[in-house]
Amino acid sequence: MAERTNQTGLPRHEATGLSRRRLLGQMAGLSIGLPLSRAGQFPFQQASVPHPPPRSGRVKAPVPAPSTLSAEDDQFLNDLEHANFLFFWEQANPDTGLIKDRCNIRTKDTSLAASIASVGFGLTALCIGLMRGFVSYEDARSRVLKTLSFLWHKLPTHRGFFFHFANMNTGERVWDSEVSSVDTAMLLCGALTCREYFQDKDIGDLAHAIFDRVDWTWLAEDTALLSLGWTPEMGFIPSRWAEYSELMMMYLLGMGSTSHPLSTDAWFAWNRQIFEYDGLRYVGSFAPLFIHQYSQAWFDFRGKKDRYADYFQNSIIATEVHRRFCLELNPQFPDYSNALWGITASDSVHGYVAWGGPPETGPIDGTVCPAAPGGSLPFLPAATMRVLRTIHDHYPQAWCRYGYIDAFNPLTDWYDTDVVGIDLGITMLMAENVRSGFVWDTFMKNPEAQRGMETAGFKPYQAPPTPL
């Protein structure tokens, strides 16, 4: 694939870099004109499993008891999480804490582009890694402090929001990237997770300062709907976060702010379109599967609903719909089966593609994206575990030091050269959530998270059995 360099001298693949920004713009445009439904409720029976509180001081927290996963599955996910953790530990600048957006695992990777979303996942990974014994307390605390200190003191911001991509060594903005609302939200989720888990004054003060600096009211200055971002050259990106997607974390964080809070109107301003497939109804968008995963990596929607939906149940249904959709593609792509499915925005032989469905978005070519089942582990544990084990056991080229490569195509024998931070991150966090609920339990202790969900009108309720 052709490469180019910009004024910073950083190489980039033509199809990556700003592809996520273009993807978000496409998603925003595709959803316009669909009817808004406010009637759908999606209850789900969720087992109640007690978990210990996060660690405090230097006393090592006990490892949470596994869920209903088998002992073999739990060990498999532990190994997967450890591999994912190595990416966030090794592919970071230890002085700045900035973590690469992606890494070539076939050769010595010399790229310097970090993404702030990858840093947000990486901060959370440090908490998981410490809890699981992948890293010492001293090393984890030092890395978190250096990261938060660099974010607070040196990484360029605008109104508290961070640029999407930065040089991992200097923090300099790269690729003319935007000040990103959603990627800043993922970074904030990681910082708040560290604040609650470490219970350390220095970490807590930095995380609090970083969060309070974000001026959500600036981003929603003339509308209840947040902009995708802003650039010094062009101003606000015209596209707004107007349709159901990973946007929930942004609006909830904004409403949970005490320094620059969003109006409650923001939660009710975005559309929740109802889709139907094979008799199953759910809130969705014309977008890849990851939109049903990212906010739920940190925010715990289990056993709660607002006036519109139970979003945890909604993601269960959306994941099951996606599984059935992949199976129906088997006549065209015979690699897709009950043991091998999953398409979400990922690399492909032709570059980065925002694919998935239903309805089919592509063009789909038989590629499998491990982060699709990996990021949906808490929603369909048995079905997603089957896929992850199949990939690991039967497609060894799809496995590397950092876990699964970003994508591969069994029909053409194409295997990606890269891993991508956000895809490893969503897999690692959801693997831990299905095992123990650790990320949910830790993050939801933040008053900002609690205040955001209360302001949005979430109430606990007894969910009836799943309709699947």
Short mmCIF file of C-alpha atoms in Angstrom, two decimals:
data_model
loop_
_atom_site.label_atom_id
_atom_site.label_comp_id
_atom_site.label_asym_id
_atom_site.label_seq_id
_atom_site.Cartn_x
_atom_site.Cartn_y
_atom_site.Cartn_z
CA MET A 1 0.00 0.00 0.00
CA ALA A 2 1.33 3.44 -0.90
CA GLU A 3 2.56 5.66 1.89
CA ARG A 4 2.96 9.39 2.17
CA THR A 5 4.57 11.71 4.67
CA ASN A 6 3.35 15.02 6.00
CA GLN A 7 5.20 17.98 7.42
CA THR A 8 6.14 16.00 10.52
CA GLY A 9 7.88 13.29 8.50
CA LEU A 10 5.53 10.63 9.84
CA PRO A 11 4.62 7.88 7.36
CA ARG A 12 0.99 6.98 7.04
CA HIS A 13 -1.00 4.51 4.96
CA GLU A 14 -3.23 6.28 2.51
CA ALA A 15 -6.31 4.39 3.66
CA THR A 16 -5.83 4.89 7.41
CA GLY A 17 -5.13 8.08 9.35
CA LEU A 18 -8.22 10.18 8.72
CA SER A 19 -10.35 7.21 7.69
CA ARG A 20 -12.20 7.17 10.99
CA ARG A 21 -13.16 10.84 10.55
CA ARG A 22 -14.50 10.07 7.07
CA LEU A 23 -16.28 7.02 8.44
CA LEU A 24 -18.05 9.09 11.10
CA GLY A 25 -19.11 11.62 8.53
CA GLN A 26 -20.53 8.86 6.34
CA MET A 27 -22.43 7.41 9.27
CA ALA A 28 -23.93 10.78 10.14
CA GLY A 29 -25.10 11.31 6.57
CA LEU A 30 -26.53 7.84 6.03
CA SER A 31 -28.87 8.06 8.99
CA ILE A 32 -30.66 11.23 7.95
CA GLY A 33 -34.32 10.82 7.11
CA LEU A 34 -35.10 7.63 9.01
CA PRO A 35 -38.12 7.82 11.31
CA LEU A 36 -37.52 8.44 14.99
CA SER A 37 -39.10 5.89 17.32
CA ARG A 38 -39.36 6.41 21.05
CA ALA A 39 -41.50 3.42 21.85
CA GLY A 40 -39.05 0.53 21.79
CA GLN A 41 -37.95 -1.01 25.10
CA PHE A 42 -35.48 -3.88 25.11
CA PRO A 43 -35.37 -5.59 28.51
CA PHE A 44 -32.93 -8.35 29.35
CA GLN A 45 -32.42 -10.69 32.28
CA GLN A 46 -28.96 -10.03 33.68
CA ALA A 47 -27.43 -12.26 36.33
CA SER A 48 -26.23 -10.46 39.43
CA VAL A 49 -22.62 -11.32 40.26
CA PRO A 50 -20.91 -9.59 43.21
CA HIS A 51 -17.44 -8.18 42.58
CA PRO A 52 -14.84 -6.85 45.02
CA PRO A 53 -14.06 -3.12 45.11
CA PRO A 54 -11.01 -1.75 43.27
CA ARG A 55 -7.62 -1.82 44.93
CA SER A 56 -6.54 0.97 47.23
CA GLY A 57 -2.98 1.97 48.05
CA ARG A 58 -0.43 -0.80 47.76
CA VAL A 59 -2.70 -3.69 48.76
CA LYS A 60 -3.18 -5.94 45.74
CA ALA A 61 -6.84 -6.42 44.88
CA PRO A 62 -8.15 -9.97 44.71
CA VAL A 63 -8.88 -11.26 41.23
CA PRO A 64 -12.64 -11.16 40.69
CA ALA A 65 -14.41 -14.49 40.46
CA PRO A 66 -15.04 -15.61 36.87
CA SER A 67 -18.51 -15.40 35.38
CA THR A 68 -20.32 -18.44 34.04
CA LEU A 69 -17.49 -18.97 31.54
CA SER A 70 -15.77 -22.33 31.80
CA ALA A 71 -12.36 -22.46 33.44
CA GLU A 72 -10.84 -23.08 30.02
CA ASP A 73 -12.59 -20.07 28.52
CA ASP A 74 -11.54 -17.90 31.43
CA GLN A 75 -7.90 -18.90 30.98
CA PHE A 76 -8.16 -18.32 27.23
CA LEU A 77 -9.42 -14.79 27.82
CA ASN A 78 -6.74 -14.20 30.43
CA ASP A 79 -4.09 -15.08 27.85
CA LEU A 80 -5.82 -12.86 25.29
CA GLU A 81 -5.92 -9.94 27.71
CA HIS A 82 -2.24 -10.40 28.56
CA ALA A 83 -1.34 -10.30 24.86
CA ASN A 84 -3.47 -7.16 24.39
CA PHE A 85 -1.86 -5.59 27.44
CA LEU A 86 1.60 -6.03 25.91
CA PHE A 87 0.61 -3.77 23.02
CA PHE A 88 -0.42 -0.95 25.33
CA TRP A 89 2.71 -1.42 27.42
CA GLU A 90 5.29 -1.87 24.66
CA GLN A 91 3.92 0.35 21.88
CA ALA A 92 3.89 3.47 24.04
CA ASN A 93 6.46 6.11 24.73
CA PRO A 94 7.19 5.47 28.41
CA ASP A 95 7.90 9.16 29.04
CA THR A 96 4.81 10.66 27.38
CA GLY A 97 2.49 7.68 27.79
CA LEU A 98 1.17 8.20 24.26
CA ILE A 99 0.30 4.92 22.56
CA LYS A 100 0.51 4.08 18.87
CA ASP A 101 -2.63 4.12 16.79
CA ARG A 102 -1.46 0.92 15.08
CA CYS A 103 1.60 -1.30 14.82
CA ASN A 104 3.00 -3.52 12.09
CA ILE A 105 3.70 -6.90 13.67
CA ARG A 106 5.49 -8.41 10.65
CA THR A 107 8.47 -6.05 10.72
CA LYS A 108 10.13 -3.65 13.15
CA ASP A 109 7.54 -0.92 13.47
CA THR A 110 8.93 2.62 13.36
CA SER A 111 5.66 4.56 13.13
CA LEU A 112 5.23 7.47 15.53
CA ALA A 113 1.52 8.27 15.26
CA ALA A 114 -0.40 7.86 18.51
CA SER A 115 -4.15 8.15 18.89
CA ILE A 116 -5.81 9.57 21.98
CA ALA A 117 -8.47 6.84 21.83
CA SER A 118 -5.71 4.25 22.03
CA VAL A 119 -4.39 6.09 25.09
CA GLY A 120 -7.82 5.92 26.71
CA PHE A 121 -7.96 2.16 26.20
CA GLY A 122 -4.36 1.91 27.35
CA LEU A 123 -5.00 3.70 30.64
CA THR A 124 -7.81 1.25 31.32
CA ALA A 125 -5.54 -1.62 30.27
CA LEU A 126 -3.06 -0.57 32.96
CA CYS A 127 -5.77 -1.01 35.60
CA ILE A 128 -6.70 -4.43 34.23
CA GLY A 129 -3.04 -5.40 33.92
CA LEU A 130 -2.33 -4.50 37.52
CA MET A 131 -5.42 -6.27 38.80
CA ARG A 132 -4.55 -9.40 36.79
CA GLY A 133 -0.87 -9.37 37.72
CA PHE A 134 0.52 -8.47 34.29
CA VAL A 135 2.44 -5.49 35.71
CA SER A 136 3.71 -4.37 39.11
CA TYR A 137 2.01 -1.64 41.12
CA GLU A 138 5.07 0.62 40.92
CA ASP A 139 5.39 0.30 37.15
CA ALA A 140 1.68 0.75 36.50
CA ARG A 141 1.39 3.79 38.77
CA SER A 142 4.48 5.37 37.21
CA ARG A 143 3.12 4.90 33.67
CA VAL A 144 -0.29 6.30 34.59
CA LEU A 145 1.25 9.35 36.28
CA LYS A 146 3.55 10.08 33.37
CA THR A 147 0.67 9.74 30.92
CA LEU A 148 -1.73 11.96 32.83
CA SER A 149 1.00 14.52 33.52
CA PHE A 150 1.86 14.76 29.83
CA LEU A 151 -1.83 15.03 28.91
CA TRP A 152 -2.35 17.83 31.41
CA HIS A 153 0.83 19.81 30.95
CA LYS A 154 2.06 19.27 27.40
CA LEU A 155 -0.33 17.62 24.91
CA PRO A 156 -2.02 20.35 22.81
CA THR A 157 -5.74 20.85 23.43
CA HIS A 158 -8.51 23.19 22.39
CA ARG A 159 -11.13 23.95 25.03
CA GLY A 160 -9.92 20.82 26.77
CA PHE A 161 -10.48 18.52 23.77
CA PHE A 162 -7.53 16.65 22.29
CA PHE A 163 -6.42 16.24 18.69
CA HIS A 164 -7.18 12.79 17.31
CA PHE A 165 -3.59 11.90 16.35
CA ALA A 166 -0.29 13.06 17.83
CA ASN A 167 3.41 12.30 17.57
CA MET A 168 3.97 9.81 20.39
CA ASN A 169 7.33 11.36 21.28
CA THR A 170 6.49 15.06 21.18
CA GLY A 171 2.70 15.32 21.31
CA GLU A 172 2.70 17.37 18.10
CA ARG A 173 -0.53 17.16 16.09
CA VAL A 174 -0.13 14.99 12.99
CA TRP A 175 -2.01 14.47 9.71
CA ASP A 176 -3.87 17.76 10.20
CA SER A 177 -6.14 15.76 12.46
CA GLU A 178 -9.23 17.17 14.11
CA VAL A 179 -9.91 18.00 17.72
CA SER A 180 -12.02 14.89 18.25
CA SER A 181 -15.05 14.78 20.51
CA VAL A 182 -15.48 10.99 20.59
CA ASP A 183 -11.79 10.16 20.90
CA THR A 184 -11.45 12.67 23.72
CA ALA A 185 -14.36 10.89 25.42
CA MET A 186 -12.52 7.56 25.24
CA LEU A 187 -9.44 9.20 26.70
CA LEU A 188 -11.49 10.63 29.55
CA CYS A 189 -13.03 7.23 30.29
CA GLY A 190 -9.53 5.80 30.68
CA ALA A 191 -8.40 8.63 32.95
CA LEU A 192 -11.46 8.32 35.17
CA THR A 193 -11.00 4.55 35.40
CA CYS A 194 -7.46 5.11 36.70
CA ARG A 195 -8.67 7.68 39.21
CA GLU A 196 -11.14 5.25 40.75
CA TYR A 197 -8.92 2.17 40.65
CA PHE A 198 -5.70 3.59 42.05
CA GLN A 199 -7.25 5.82 44.72
CA ASP A 200 -4.04 7.86 44.53
CA LYS A 201 -4.10 11.61 45.16
CA ASP A 202 -1.64 12.52 42.40
CA ILE A 203 -3.47 10.39 39.83
CA GLY A 204 -6.84 11.60 41.06
CA ASP A 205 -5.90 15.28 40.89
CA LEU A 206 -4.59 14.99 37.33
CA ALA A 207 -7.56 12.97 36.07
CA HIS A 208 -9.97 15.43 37.68
CA ALA A 209 -8.17 18.42 36.16
CA ILE A 210 -8.12 16.85 32.67
CA PHE A 211 -11.82 16.07 32.85
CA ASP A 212 -12.88 19.46 34.21
CA ARG A 213 -10.90 21.31 31.52
CA VAL A 214 -13.18 19.93 28.77
CA ASP A 215 -15.66 22.61 27.71
CA TRP A 216 -18.65 20.63 26.53
CA THR A 217 -20.73 23.79 26.21
CA TRP A 218 -18.36 25.10 23.51
CA LEU A 219 -18.91 21.97 21.43
CA ALA A 220 -22.69 22.39 21.72
CA GLU A 221 -22.68 26.18 21.50
CA ASP A 222 -25.54 26.58 19.03
CA THR A 223 -27.25 23.19 19.24
CA ALA A 224 -27.93 20.33 21.61
CA LEU A 225 -26.10 18.01 19.20
CA LEU A 226 -22.32 17.76 19.51
CA SER A 227 -20.06 18.25 16.50
CA LEU A 228 -17.73 15.45 15.44
CA GLY A 229 -14.87 17.86 16.02
CA TRP A 230 -13.02 21.03 15.10
CA THR A 231 -9.88 22.03 13.22
CA PRO A 232 -7.93 25.29 13.41
CA GLU A 233 -8.11 25.56 9.63
CA MET A 234 -11.84 24.91 9.04
CA GLY A 235 -13.59 25.36 12.37
CA PHE A 236 -16.31 22.93 13.40
CA ILE A 237 -16.82 19.76 11.38
CA PRO A 238 -20.36 20.15 9.94
CA SER A 239 -21.46 16.61 10.84
CA ARG A 240 -23.14 16.21 14.21
CA TRP A 241 -23.53 13.30 16.57
CA ALA A 242 -27.20 12.95 15.71
CA GLU A 243 -27.80 9.20 15.34
CA TYR A 244 -27.39 6.28 17.72
CA SER A 245 -23.77 5.16 17.80
CA GLU A 246 -20.86 5.22 20.24
CA LEU A 247 -22.02 8.77 21.02
CA MET A 248 -23.62 7.74 24.34
CA MET A 249 -20.34 8.03 26.25
CA MET A 250 -19.86 11.62 25.07
CA TYR A 251 -23.27 12.87 26.04
CA LEU A 252 -23.19 11.09 29.41
CA LEU A 253 -19.73 12.46 30.24
CA GLY A 254 -20.82 15.94 29.18
CA MET A 255 -23.94 15.81 31.34
CA GLY A 256 -21.85 14.48 34.20
CA SER A 257 -19.48 17.46 34.11
CA THR A 258 -19.74 20.06 36.86
CA SER A 259 -17.40 22.60 35.23
CA HIS A 260 -19.00 22.82 31.75
CA PRO A 261 -22.08 20.57 31.78
CA LEU A 262 -24.22 19.76 28.79
CA SER A 263 -27.90 20.48 29.00
CA THR A 264 -30.18 17.52 29.60
CA ASP A 265 -31.70 18.34 26.22
CA ALA A 266 -28.61 16.86 24.59
CA TRP A 267 -29.58 13.33 25.62
CA PHE A 268 -32.98 13.67 24.00
CA ALA A 269 -31.76 15.38 20.83
CA TRP A 270 -30.18 12.43 19.02
CA ASN A 271 -32.23 9.93 17.02
CA ARG A 272 -32.87 6.33 17.97
CA GLN A 273 -33.98 4.64 14.76
CA ILE A 274 -35.59 1.21 15.06
CA PHE A 275 -34.29 -1.50 12.74
CA GLU A 276 -35.83 -4.92 12.22
CA TYR A 277 -34.11 -8.07 10.97
CA ASP A 278 -35.33 -11.66 11.09
CA GLY A 279 -38.10 -10.64 13.50
CA LEU A 280 -35.72 -8.87 15.91
CA ARG A 281 -36.12 -5.14 16.62
CA TYR A 282 -33.35 -2.91 17.93
CA VAL A 283 -32.02 0.64 17.92
CA GLY A 284 -29.31 0.95 15.29
CA SER A 285 -27.70 2.89 12.45
CA PHE A 286 -26.24 2.26 9.03
CA ALA A 287 -22.89 1.63 10.66
CA PRO A 288 -20.40 -1.08 11.69
CA LEU A 289 -20.86 -3.27 14.76
CA PHE A 290 -18.46 -1.24 16.92
CA ILE A 291 -21.12 1.41 17.53
CA HIS A 292 -22.88 -1.08 19.83
CA GLN A 293 -19.69 -1.75 21.80
CA TYR A 294 -17.60 1.30 22.61
CA SER A 295 -19.73 3.21 25.12
CA GLN A 296 -20.52 -0.07 26.87
CA ALA A 297 -16.85 -0.84 27.46
CA TRP A 298 -16.97 1.63 30.38
CA PHE A 299 -20.59 2.58 31.07
CA ASP A 300 -22.60 -0.19 32.70
CA PHE A 301 -26.07 -0.28 31.16
CA ARG A 302 -27.02 -3.66 32.64
CA GLY A 303 -30.39 -3.67 34.38
CA LYS A 304 -31.03 0.00 33.53
CA LYS A 305 -33.07 1.84 30.95
CA ASP A 306 -33.95 5.38 30.04
CA ARG A 307 -37.27 6.41 28.50
CA TYR A 308 -36.26 4.77 25.23
CA ALA A 309 -34.44 1.49 25.69
CA ASP A 310 -32.35 -0.98 27.62
CA TYR A 311 -29.13 -0.41 25.69
CA PHE A 312 -27.38 -3.50 27.02
CA GLN A 313 -30.20 -5.67 25.74
CA ASN A 314 -30.14 -3.63 22.55
CA SER A 315 -26.49 -4.55 21.97
CA ILE A 316 -27.28 -8.21 22.60
CA ILE A 317 -29.93 -8.11 19.90
CA ALA A 318 -27.73 -6.11 17.51
CA THR A 319 -24.89 -8.62 17.93
CA GLU A 320 -27.21 -11.58 17.36
CA VAL A 321 -28.61 -9.86 14.28
CA HIS A 322 -25.08 -9.35 12.98
CA ARG A 323 -24.27 -13.02 13.56
CA ARG A 324 -27.34 -14.11 11.59
CA PHE A 325 -26.51 -11.63 8.87
CA CYS A 326 -23.04 -13.14 8.48
CA LEU A 327 -24.48 -16.66 8.33
CA GLU A 328 -26.82 -15.60 5.53
CA LEU A 329 -23.76 -14.48 3.55
CA ASN A 330 -22.38 -18.04 3.59
CA PRO A 331 -23.50 -18.90 0.02
CA GLN A 332 -21.44 -15.96 -1.21
CA PHE A 333 -18.62 -16.21 1.35
CA PRO A 334 -18.34 -19.82 2.52
CA ASP A 335 -15.86 -18.96 5.28
CA TYR A 336 -18.67 -17.38 7.30
CA SER A 337 -20.23 -19.92 9.64
CA ASN A 338 -21.51 -20.30 13.18
CA ALA A 339 -17.86 -20.70 14.23
CA LEU A 340 -16.42 -17.86 12.14
CA TRP A 341 -18.21 -14.55 11.72
CA GLY A 342 -17.75 -10.88 12.51
CA ILE A 343 -17.38 -7.75 10.38
CA THR A 344 -16.75 -4.26 11.73
CA ALA A 345 -14.74 -1.24 10.60
CA SER A 346 -11.26 -2.61 10.01
CA ASP A 347 -8.32 -3.04 7.69
CA SER A 348 -8.75 -4.95 4.45
CA VAL A 349 -6.57 -5.92 1.53
CA HIS A 350 -7.68 -2.62 -0.06
CA GLY A 351 -7.20 -0.44 3.04
CA TYR A 352 -9.45 0.65 5.90
CA VAL A 353 -13.12 -0.13 5.29
CA ALA A 354 -16.27 0.79 7.21
CA TRP A 355 -18.14 -2.43 6.60
CA GLY A 356 -20.70 -4.57 8.31
CA GLY A 357 -24.44 -4.95 8.44
CA PRO A 358 -27.30 -5.45 8.18
CA PRO A 359 -28.01 -3.73 5.91
CA GLU A 360 -24.88 -4.73 4.04
CA THR A 361 -22.20 -2.04 4.08
CA GLY A 362 -19.00 -2.77 2.31
CA PRO A 363 -18.27 -4.09 -0.15
CA ILE A 364 -17.96 -7.22 2.03
CA ASP A 365 -15.46 -9.73 0.64
CA GLY A 366 -15.24 -12.52 3.23
CA THR A 367 -12.86 -10.69 5.58
CA VAL A 368 -13.18 -11.51 9.28
CA CYS A 369 -12.53 -8.87 11.96
CA PRO A 370 -11.71 -10.44 15.36
CA ALA A 371 -12.69 -7.24 17.20
CA ALA A 372 -16.29 -7.79 16.10
CA PRO A 373 -16.80 -10.87 18.29
CA GLY A 374 -14.14 -9.72 20.75
CA GLY A 375 -15.90 -6.43 21.46
CA SER A 376 -19.23 -8.23 21.87
CA LEU A 377 -18.12 -10.83 24.42
CA PRO A 378 -20.46 -9.66 27.22
CA PHE A 379 -23.45 -9.67 24.88
CA LEU A 380 -23.19 -13.20 23.43
CA PRO A 381 -20.49 -14.97 25.47
CA ALA A 382 -20.89 -18.48 24.07
CA ALA A 383 -21.24 -17.43 20.43
CA THR A 384 -18.33 -14.98 20.51
CA MET A 385 -16.05 -17.36 22.43
CA ARG A 386 -16.65 -19.98 19.76
CA VAL A 387 -15.42 -17.57 17.08
CA LEU A 388 -12.38 -16.39 19.02
CA ARG A 389 -11.31 -19.97 19.71
CA THR A 390 -11.83 -20.93 16.06
CA ILE A 391 -9.60 -18.09 14.88
CA HIS A 392 -6.92 -18.90 17.44
CA ASP A 393 -6.94 -22.66 16.83
CA HIS A 394 -7.40 -22.82 13.05
CA TYR A 395 -5.89 -19.60 11.69
CA PRO A 396 -2.50 -19.26 13.40
CA GLN A 397 -1.43 -16.43 11.08
CA ALA A 398 -4.23 -14.33 12.59
CA TRP A 399 -2.54 -14.50 16.01
CA CYS A 400 0.52 -12.51 17.10
CA ARG A 401 2.31 -11.25 20.18
CA TYR A 402 -0.45 -8.71 20.81
CA GLY A 403 -3.40 -11.02 20.22
CA TYR A 404 -5.43 -11.02 17.03
CA ILE A 405 -4.35 -9.11 13.95
CA ASP A 406 -6.87 -6.53 12.86
CA ALA A 407 -8.42 -8.59 10.05
CA PHE A 408 -7.89 -11.54 7.71
CA ASN A 409 -9.59 -13.19 4.75
CA PRO A 410 -9.54 -17.02 4.72
CA LEU A 411 -10.89 -17.12 1.15
CA THR A 412 -7.96 -15.22 -0.32
CA ASP A 413 -5.35 -16.15 2.29
CA TRP A 414 -4.85 -12.46 3.13
CA TYR A 415 -3.64 -11.64 6.63
CA ASP A 416 -3.23 -8.10 7.92
CA THR A 417 0.24 -6.87 8.86
CA ASP A 418 -1.13 -4.61 11.60
CA VAL A 419 -2.84 -4.52 14.94
CA VAL A 420 -4.94 -1.45 15.78
CA GLY A 421 -5.03 0.00 19.29
CA ILE A 422 -8.76 0.63 19.57
CA ASP A 423 -9.59 -2.87 18.29
CA LEU A 424 -7.22 -4.52 20.74
CA GLY A 425 -8.60 -2.21 23.40
CA ILE A 426 -12.28 -3.00 22.93
CA THR A 427 -11.43 -6.70 22.91
CA MET A 428 -9.41 -6.48 26.12
CA LEU A 429 -11.94 -4.40 28.04
CA MET A 430 -14.90 -6.52 27.00
CA ALA A 431 -13.00 -9.72 27.78
CA GLU A 432 -12.51 -8.45 31.32
CA ASN A 433 -16.09 -7.28 31.59
CA VAL A 434 -17.47 -10.68 30.62
CA ARG A 435 -15.10 -12.33 33.09
CA SER A 436 -15.65 -10.07 36.08
CA GLY A 437 -17.36 -6.77 35.27
CA PHE A 438 -14.18 -5.09 36.55
CA VAL A 439 -14.12 -2.15 34.14
CA TRP A 440 -17.84 -1.47 34.61
CA ASP A 441 -17.61 -1.71 38.40
CA THR A 442 -14.55 0.54 38.58
CA PHE A 443 -15.61 3.20 36.10
CA MET A 444 -19.16 3.50 37.41
CA LYS A 445 -17.86 4.55 40.83
CA ASN A 446 -16.98 7.91 39.26
CA PRO A 447 -19.50 10.58 40.29
CA GLU A 448 -19.31 12.00 36.76
CA ALA A 449 -20.54 8.70 35.30
CA GLN A 450 -23.28 8.37 37.89
CA ARG A 451 -24.40 11.97 37.44
CA GLY A 452 -24.49 11.61 33.67
CA MET A 453 -26.73 8.55 33.78
CA GLU A 454 -28.99 10.06 36.43
CA THR A 455 -29.36 13.24 34.39
CA ALA A 456 -30.23 11.17 31.32
CA GLY A 457 -33.01 9.51 33.30
CA PHE A 458 -31.67 5.99 33.67
CA LYS A 459 -33.56 3.88 36.19
CA PRO A 460 -32.89 0.37 37.45
CA TYR A 461 -35.50 -2.22 36.55
CA GLN A 462 -36.04 -5.96 36.52
CA ALA A 463 -35.46 -6.97 32.93
CA PRO A 464 -37.53 -9.84 31.53
CA PRO A 465 -35.84 -12.73 29.70
CA THR A 466 -34.14 -12.03 26.39
CA PRO A 467 -36.37 -12.66 23.34
CA LEU A 468 -33.57 -14.42 21.44
#
